[in-house]
Coordinates of C-alpha atoms in Angstrom, one line a residue:
Chain G
A1 CA 121.8 -15.3 54.3
Q2 CA 122.4 -18.8 55.0
T3 CA 125.7 -20.0 55.5
V4 CA 127.0 -24.2 55.5
T5 CA 130.2 -25.3 57.2
Q6 CA 132.1 -28.4 57.0
S7 CA 134.6 -28.4 59.7
Q8 CA 136.7 -31.6 58.6
P9 CA 138.4 -30.5 55.3
E10 CA 139.9 -34.3 55.5
M11 CA 139.2 -37.8 56.7
S12 CA 140.1 -41.3 56.2
V13 CA 138.2 -44.7 56.9
Q14 CA 138.9 -47.9 56.3
E15 CA 137.6 -50.0 54.0
A16 CA 134.2 -51.8 55.3
E17 CA 134.0 -49.1 58.5
T18 CA 132.1 -46.8 59.5
V19 CA 132.6 -42.9 58.9
T20 CA 130.4 -39.6 59.6
L21 CA 130.8 -36.3 58.2
S22 CA 129.7 -33.2 59.8
C23 CA 127.8 -30.2 58.4
T24 CA 126.6 -27.5 60.7
Y25 CA 124.5 -24.3 59.1
D26 CA 122.9 -21.5 60.0
T27 CA 119.2 -19.6 58.8
S28 CA 116.6 -18.3 60.2
E29 CA 114.4 -20.1 58.0
N30 CA 111.9 -23.0 59.3
N31 CA 111.1 -25.0 56.2
Y32 CA 114.1 -25.7 53.8
Y33 CA 116.0 -28.9 52.3
L34 CA 119.6 -30.0 53.1
F35 CA 121.7 -32.3 50.8
W36 CA 124.9 -34.5 50.4
Y37 CA 126.4 -34.2 46.9
K38 CA 129.5 -36.8 45.9
Q39 CA 132.2 -35.4 43.9
P40 CA 134.9 -38.1 42.4
P41 CA 137.8 -37.2 40.8
S42 CA 135.9 -37.3 37.7
R43 CA 134.5 -33.9 38.7
Q44 CA 131.0 -35.1 38.3
M45 CA 128.2 -34.3 41.0
I46 CA 126.3 -36.8 42.2
L47 CA 123.4 -36.4 44.8
V48 CA 123.8 -38.8 47.9
I49 CA 121.0 -38.2 49.9
R50 CA 118.5 -35.0 50.6
Q51 CA 116.1 -34.4 54.1
E52 CA 113.4 -32.1 54.0
A53 CA 113.2 -29.7 57.4
Y54 CA 109.8 -30.6 57.9
K55 CA 110.5 -34.2 58.3
Q56 CA 111.5 -35.2 61.7
Q57 CA 112.5 -38.8 60.3
N58 CA 115.9 -39.0 59.3
A59 CA 116.9 -40.1 55.5
T60 CA 118.6 -43.1 54.2
E61 CA 119.6 -44.6 51.4
N62 CA 121.3 -47.8 51.5
R63 CA 125.1 -47.3 52.9
F64 CA 123.7 -43.3 53.7
S65 CA 121.8 -42.1 56.3
V66 CA 122.1 -38.8 58.0
N67 CA 121.9 -37.2 61.5
F68 CA 119.5 -33.9 61.1
Q69 CA 119.4 -32.2 64.5
K70 CA 117.0 -29.4 63.4
A71 CA 117.1 -27.3 66.7
A72 CA 121.0 -27.7 66.7
K73 CA 121.6 -26.4 62.7
S74 CA 123.3 -30.1 62.0
F75 CA 123.1 -32.1 59.5
S76 CA 125.9 -35.2 59.3
L77 CA 126.5 -37.9 56.8
K78 CA 126.8 -41.4 57.9
I79 CA 128.6 -44.1 55.5
S80 CA 128.4 -47.4 56.3
D81 CA 130.6 -50.1 55.0
S82 CA 132.8 -48.0 53.5
Q83 CA 133.6 -49.1 50.1
L84 CA 136.7 -47.7 47.7
G85 CA 134.7 -46.2 45.5
D86 CA 133.1 -43.9 48.3
T87 CA 136.5 -41.7 47.8
A88 CA 135.5 -38.1 47.1
M89 CA 134.8 -34.8 48.3
Y90 CA 131.4 -34.6 49.6
F91 CA 129.5 -31.0 50.0
C92 CA 126.5 -30.5 52.1
A93 CA 124.3 -27.9 50.9
F94 CA 121.5 -25.9 51.9
T95 CA 118.1 -24.5 49.9
R96 CA 115.2 -22.6 51.3
L97 CA 111.7 -24.0 50.4
R98 CA 110.5 -22.1 47.8
R99 CA 106.7 -21.6 46.8
N100 CA 106.3 -19.0 43.9
N101 CA 106.9 -19.4 40.3
N102 CA 110.4 -17.6 40.4
A103 CA 111.4 -20.6 42.9
G104 CA 114.7 -22.3 42.3
N105 CA 117.2 -24.6 43.3
M106 CA 119.9 -22.2 44.3
L107 CA 122.3 -24.0 46.8
T108 CA 124.1 -22.8 49.3
F109 CA 127.1 -25.1 49.7
G110 CA 129.8 -26.1 52.2
G111 CA 133.4 -26.1 51.8
G112 CA 133.8 -29.6 51.1
T113 CA 135.5 -32.4 53.3
R114 CA 137.8 -34.8 51.4
L115 CA 137.1 -38.4 52.2
M116 CA 139.8 -41.1 51.7
V117 CA 138.8 -44.6 52.0
K118 CA 141.6 -46.9 52.3
P119 CA 142.2 -50.7 51.9
Chain L
N1 CA 121.9 -39.4 26.6
A2 CA 119.7 -37.3 28.7
G3 CA 121.2 -34.9 31.0
V4 CA 123.5 -31.5 31.1
T5 CA 125.9 -30.6 28.4
Q6 CA 129.3 -28.3 29.5
T7 CA 131.8 -27.2 26.6
P8 CA 134.1 -27.2 26.8
K9 CA 135.9 -29.4 29.3
F10 CA 139.1 -27.4 29.7
Q11 CA 139.9 -23.6 28.7
V12 CA 143.1 -21.5 29.2
L13 CA 142.8 -17.8 28.3
K14 CA 145.1 -15.0 28.6
T15 CA 143.5 -11.8 30.6
G16 CA 141.5 -9.6 29.2
Q17 CA 140.3 -12.5 26.7
S18 CA 136.5 -12.9 26.1
M19 CA 134.9 -16.3 26.2
T20 CA 131.4 -18.5 26.5
L21 CA 131.1 -21.3 28.5
Q22 CA 128.5 -23.4 26.7
C23 CA 125.3 -25.1 28.4
A24 CA 122.8 -27.3 27.4
Q25 CA 119.8 -29.8 28.5
D26 CA 117.6 -32.1 27.2
M27 CA 115.3 -32.9 30.2
N28 CA 112.9 -29.7 29.5
H29 CA 113.9 -28.0 33.0
E30 CA 112.7 -24.8 33.2
Y31 CA 115.4 -24.1 36.0
M32 CA 119.2 -23.7 35.3
S33 CA 122.1 -21.9 37.1
W34 CA 125.8 -21.8 37.0
Y35 CA 128.1 -22.4 40.0
R36 CA 131.8 -22.0 40.2
Q37 CA 133.8 -24.2 42.4
D38 CA 137.1 -22.8 44.7
P39 CA 139.5 -25.1 46.9
G40 CA 138.0 -24.6 50.1
M41 CA 134.5 -22.8 49.1
G42 CA 132.5 -25.4 47.7
L43 CA 130.4 -23.9 45.0
R44 CA 128.9 -20.7 45.0
L45 CA 126.0 -19.6 42.6
I46 CA 126.7 -17.2 39.5
H47 CA 123.4 -16.8 37.7
Y48 CA 120.5 -18.3 37.7
S49 CA 117.7 -18.7 35.5
V50 CA 113.8 -19.8 35.8
G51 CA 113.2 -19.7 32.4
A52 CA 113.7 -18.5 28.9
G53 CA 113.6 -14.7 28.7
I54 CA 114.4 -14.7 32.5
T55 CA 117.7 -14.6 34.5
D56 CA 119.0 -13.0 37.4
Q57 CA 122.3 -12.9 39.7
G58 CA 123.6 -15.1 42.4
E59 CA 125.9 -14.7 45.3
V60 CA 129.2 -14.0 42.8
P61 CA 127.7 -12.5 39.2
N62 CA 130.5 -9.8 38.7
G63 CA 132.6 -10.3 35.5
Y64 CA 129.7 -12.6 33.9
N65 CA 126.7 -12.3 31.5
V66 CA 123.9 -15.3 31.2
S67 CA 121.2 -15.2 28.8
R68 CA 118.7 -17.3 28.1
S69 CA 116.9 -17.6 24.8
T70 CA 115.7 -21.2 24.4
T71 CA 114.8 -23.2 27.3
E72 CA 117.5 -25.8 26.5
D73 CA 120.6 -23.3 26.4
F74 CA 122.0 -21.2 29.3
P75 CA 125.8 -20.2 28.3
L76 CA 127.9 -18.0 30.6
R77 CA 129.9 -15.2 29.0
L78 CA 133.5 -13.9 30.3
L79 CA 134.0 -10.2 28.8
S80 CA 137.3 -10.0 30.0
A81 CA 138.8 -12.6 31.8
A82 CA 140.9 -12.3 34.9
P83 CA 143.0 -14.7 36.9
S84 CA 140.5 -14.4 40.1
Q85 CA 138.3 -15.9 37.6
T86 CA 139.9 -19.3 37.4
S87 CA 137.8 -22.1 38.3
V88 CA 135.7 -25.1 38.0
Y89 CA 132.3 -23.8 36.5
F90 CA 129.2 -26.1 36.6
C91 CA 126.0 -25.7 35.1
A92 CA 122.9 -27.4 36.5
S93 CA 119.2 -27.8 35.7
S94 CA 116.4 -28.8 37.6
Y95 CA 112.2 -28.6 37.2
Q96 CA 110.8 -25.7 38.9
F97 CA 109.7 -26.1 42.4
R98 CA 106.7 -28.5 41.9
G99 CA 104.7 -28.5 45.9
A100 CA 106.7 -30.3 48.5
D101 CA 108.6 -32.5 46.7
N102 CA 111.5 -29.8 45.6
S103 CA 113.5 -31.1 42.4
P104 CA 116.7 -32.1 42.4
L105 CA 119.8 -30.3 40.7
H106 CA 121.2 -32.2 37.7
F107 CA 124.8 -31.2 37.0
G108 CA 126.6 -31.0 34.2
N109 CA 130.3 -32.4 34.2
G110 CA 132.1 -29.1 34.7
T111 CA 134.7 -27.0 32.7
R112 CA 137.9 -26.3 34.5
L113 CA 139.0 -22.6 33.1
T114 CA 142.5 -20.9 33.8
V115 CA 143.2 -17.6 33.7
T116 CA 146.9 -16.5 33.1

C-alpha cells in the first residue's frame, strides 16, 4: 500500500515571497505519478502540477515548480512570487502507473497543508 | 458548462436515514470515483467505476453502495447513515488510462454531509 505524508499542517508566507511545501511518499512501485492539488475556500479541487516518476526533469507550471527526489521519495512544491489567491489547502497525491483496461486514477492523498498568503 | 456536477451541496441527516448523493459528468469519461474528505486525512477513495456496469471498492467502502448504469451517472448511496459518515464527499472522473499520458481527475465541487 502507498502512503503520502505532508508534515506541515499549516504554513504562511508574505505576498511576493517564495514558499516550499513538503511531501514524502512510500511505495514499492517504480512507475507512478505524483500530483499537487489546490483546494481554495470554495472547496473546488484544482490540479496544480503533476510529475511522472520516469521523468528526471522537475515539472514546472508558471510560478509552481516541484523538486522531485525519487530515491528519497520526496516531492516538494515551490510557489514563487506568492499571491493572495494562492491561499488554500494543498494536497499531495500519488497514483500507480496502470496499463490494463481496469486501470483508473485511484489517488492516495496526503493530509494536506493549509497555506496562508499574507498581504 | 462541461464538468462534474454533484448534488446536493449540503445535506443534514439523522442517524439511520438513507440518502443518495448524485454525480453526473458530461465529458464521456470512463472512470468515475467517490472520495470522502476528513480533516487531517486528505481524501480517501470510497468506490470507483471503470465503465458502465463495473464498480469496485476503494479504501473505505463500508456503509456505502454505488452503481453505474450509464456512463454519465455514478450515485453514492448511504443506506443507514452514521455520525462517522459526516464528511465532505467528492465525485471525480477521468478518461481511462491511455498510455503514458495519465488522464488527470476532474472533481465536482463536493457535498458537505452532516449526520446527527
